[in-house]
Amino acid sequence: MATDAHLRTDLRLQLRQAALRPVYGNQELVRRIPQGRVTDFDTVEGTDNLAQAVVMRLLTPRGELAALGHPTYGSRLHELIGQRNVATNLDLMRLYILESLAQEPRLEKVEVLAVTPAPGTRDRINVALLVKPVAAPATPISFVLEVAP
């Protein structure tokens, strides 16, 4: 059994459309069998699953899953879209990220969180995370968020 099995398994998601708001869908896995081909859902597990879960948690507006019984799931990052790219809003972004990740039970702590404007552009913010999963070594997770100028 893998040492990171406690980080669970989930469907692997794939970015399908990025205009206006990211849209993710399941990633299909095609397998060849003696009778032909079969299409199935692909899965992600362990630290890769945790990385996917962190990104999904941060990109989901808080309250969006309330009807499904998860009223506090998500983050408040969407509140900053369209705001000026200034130090105060970068600090708010850090706060919203830490606030959201505090609710992830598979994370022991956030070791590094860097929120910086992307060089040469006014509409991108770089977010780099180094998180320590429960009972596992620290795992780097990084992504870019786009905000309107």
Short mmCIF file of C-alpha atoms in Angstrom, two decimals:
data_model
loop_
_atom_site.label_atom_id
_atom_site.label_comp_id
_atom_site.label_asym_id
_atom_site.label_seq_id
_atom_site.Cartn_x
_atom_site.Cartn_y
_atom_site.Cartn_z
CA MET A 1 0.00 0.00 0.00
CA ALA A 2 1.30 3.47 -0.87
CA THR A 3 2.58 5.66 1.95
CA ASP A 4 0.31 8.49 0.82
CA ALA A 5 -2.90 6.45 0.52
CA HIS A 6 -4.44 8.60 3.29
CA LEU A 7 -4.46 11.46 0.72
CA ARG A 8 -7.17 9.49 -1.10
CA THR A 9 -8.19 8.96 -4.71
CA ASP A 10 -10.51 11.06 -6.85
CA LEU A 11 -11.45 11.67 -10.47
CA ARG A 12 -8.67 13.35 -12.46
CA LEU A 13 -9.92 16.71 -13.68
CA GLN A 14 -8.82 18.43 -16.84
CA LEU A 15 -9.16 22.10 -17.83
CA ARG A 16 -11.71 22.16 -20.64
CA GLN A 17 -12.28 25.88 -21.13
CA ALA A 18 -10.47 28.86 -19.57
CA ALA A 19 -12.28 31.90 -20.98
CA LEU A 20 -14.08 34.01 -18.35
CA ARG A 21 -14.14 31.23 -15.75
CA PRO A 22 -12.25 27.93 -15.71
CA VAL A 23 -14.38 24.90 -16.53
CA TYR A 24 -13.04 21.50 -15.54
CA GLY A 25 -14.30 18.10 -16.56
CA ASN A 26 -13.32 14.52 -15.93
CA GLN A 27 -10.35 13.20 -17.84
CA GLU A 28 -11.08 10.01 -19.73
CA LEU A 29 -8.77 7.05 -19.84
CA VAL A 30 -8.97 4.82 -22.91
CA ARG A 31 -7.87 1.23 -22.44
CA ARG A 32 -7.44 -1.48 -25.01
CA ILE A 33 -8.98 -4.83 -24.16
CA PRO A 34 -9.22 -8.01 -26.26
CA GLN A 35 -12.74 -7.09 -27.40
CA GLY A 36 -11.71 -3.55 -28.52
CA ARG A 37 -11.47 -0.34 -26.54
CA VAL A 38 -13.19 0.84 -23.39
CA THR A 39 -13.39 4.39 -22.08
CA ASP A 40 -13.33 4.94 -18.35
CA PHE A 41 -12.77 7.79 -15.93
CA ASP A 42 -9.13 8.43 -15.08
CA THR A 43 -8.21 8.84 -11.41
CA VAL A 44 -5.59 10.71 -9.44
CA GLU A 45 -4.26 9.62 -6.07
CA GLY A 46 -1.88 10.54 -3.28
CA THR A 47 -0.04 13.85 -3.42
CA ASP A 48 -1.25 14.50 -6.99
CA ASN A 49 -4.81 14.25 -5.70
CA LEU A 50 -4.00 16.65 -2.87
CA ALA A 51 -2.52 19.16 -5.34
CA GLN A 52 -5.67 18.93 -7.48
CA ALA A 53 -7.88 19.30 -4.40
CA VAL A 54 -6.01 22.41 -3.26
CA VAL A 55 -6.37 24.10 -6.66
CA MET A 56 -10.07 23.18 -6.88
CA ARG A 57 -10.69 24.50 -3.36
CA LEU A 58 -9.02 27.82 -4.19
CA LEU A 59 -10.76 28.26 -7.54
CA THR A 60 -14.25 27.45 -6.21
CA PRO A 61 -16.10 30.48 -4.82
CA ARG A 62 -17.02 29.92 -1.17
CA GLY A 63 -20.67 28.98 -0.84
CA GLU A 64 -21.02 27.64 -4.38
CA LEU A 65 -21.45 24.09 -3.07
CA ALA A 66 -23.86 25.03 -0.26
CA ALA A 67 -26.76 23.27 -1.98
CA LEU A 68 -24.69 20.07 -1.91
CA GLY A 69 -24.09 20.33 1.84
CA HIS A 70 -20.70 22.11 1.76
CA PRO A 71 -21.46 25.77 2.58
CA THR A 72 -17.90 26.68 3.64
CA TYR A 73 -16.06 24.87 0.83
CA GLY A 74 -14.06 27.12 -1.47
CA SER A 75 -12.29 30.43 -1.13
CA ARG A 76 -12.97 34.14 -1.31
CA LEU A 77 -10.38 34.72 -4.07
CA HIS A 78 -13.15 35.47 -6.56
CA GLU A 79 -13.90 38.66 -4.58
CA LEU A 80 -10.55 40.07 -5.73
CA ILE A 81 -11.09 39.63 -9.46
CA GLY A 82 -11.20 43.04 -11.09
CA GLN A 83 -9.48 44.74 -8.15
CA ARG A 84 -6.24 46.68 -8.52
CA ASN A 85 -3.01 44.73 -8.38
CA VAL A 86 -1.69 46.49 -5.26
CA ALA A 87 0.02 45.31 -2.06
CA THR A 88 -3.19 45.47 0.00
CA ASN A 89 -5.03 43.13 -2.37
CA LEU A 90 -2.04 40.77 -2.56
CA ASP A 91 -2.15 40.57 1.25
CA LEU A 92 -5.90 39.87 1.09
CA MET A 93 -5.20 37.13 -1.44
CA ARG A 94 -2.69 35.55 0.97
CA LEU A 95 -5.27 35.75 3.76
CA TYR A 96 -8.03 34.19 1.64
CA ILE A 97 -5.72 31.36 0.55
CA LEU A 98 -4.63 30.58 4.13
CA GLU A 99 -8.24 30.81 5.33
CA SER A 100 -9.38 28.34 2.66
CA LEU A 101 -6.53 25.87 3.12
CA ALA A 102 -7.08 25.80 6.88
CA GLN A 103 -10.25 23.82 6.13
CA GLU A 104 -8.45 21.09 4.15
CA PRO A 105 -8.14 18.11 6.55
CA ARG A 106 -5.33 16.50 4.54
CA LEU A 107 -3.01 19.49 5.10
CA GLU A 108 -0.90 19.75 8.22
CA LYS A 109 0.38 23.23 7.39
CA VAL A 110 1.28 25.70 4.67
CA GLU A 111 5.07 25.98 4.77
CA VAL A 112 5.52 28.62 2.05
CA LEU A 113 3.00 30.93 0.40
CA ALA A 114 4.27 33.47 -2.14
CA VAL A 115 1.79 35.77 -3.88
CA THR A 116 3.50 38.04 -6.40
CA PRO A 117 2.49 40.04 -9.47
CA ALA A 118 3.65 38.40 -12.70
CA PRO A 119 6.50 40.45 -14.20
CA GLY A 120 5.52 42.57 -17.20
CA THR A 121 1.76 42.18 -16.82
CA ARG A 122 -0.98 43.75 -14.74
CA ASP A 123 -3.56 40.99 -15.01
CA ARG A 124 -1.73 37.99 -13.54
CA ILE A 125 -0.81 36.99 -10.03
CA ASN A 126 1.60 34.14 -9.36
CA VAL A 127 0.79 31.96 -6.37
CA ALA A 128 3.36 29.44 -5.18
CA LEU A 129 2.57 27.06 -2.34
CA LEU A 130 4.61 24.56 -0.40
CA VAL A 131 2.27 22.54 1.76
CA LYS A 132 2.90 19.76 4.25
CA PRO A 133 0.34 17.00 3.95
CA VAL A 134 -0.62 15.08 7.07
CA ALA A 135 1.96 12.30 7.62
CA ALA A 136 3.88 13.03 4.39
CA PRO A 137 6.78 15.21 3.19
CA ALA A 138 6.13 18.79 2.01
CA THR A 139 4.76 19.02 -1.54
CA PRO A 140 5.23 22.04 -3.85
CA ILE A 141 2.08 23.25 -5.61
CA SER A 142 2.14 26.27 -7.91
CA PHE A 143 -0.33 27.90 -10.27
CA VAL A 144 -1.13 31.25 -11.88
CA LEU A 145 -4.32 33.21 -11.25
CA GLU A 146 -5.49 35.76 -13.83
CA VAL A 147 -7.28 38.89 -12.65
CA ALA A 148 -8.72 41.72 -14.71
CA PRO A 149 -6.57 44.88 -14.85
#
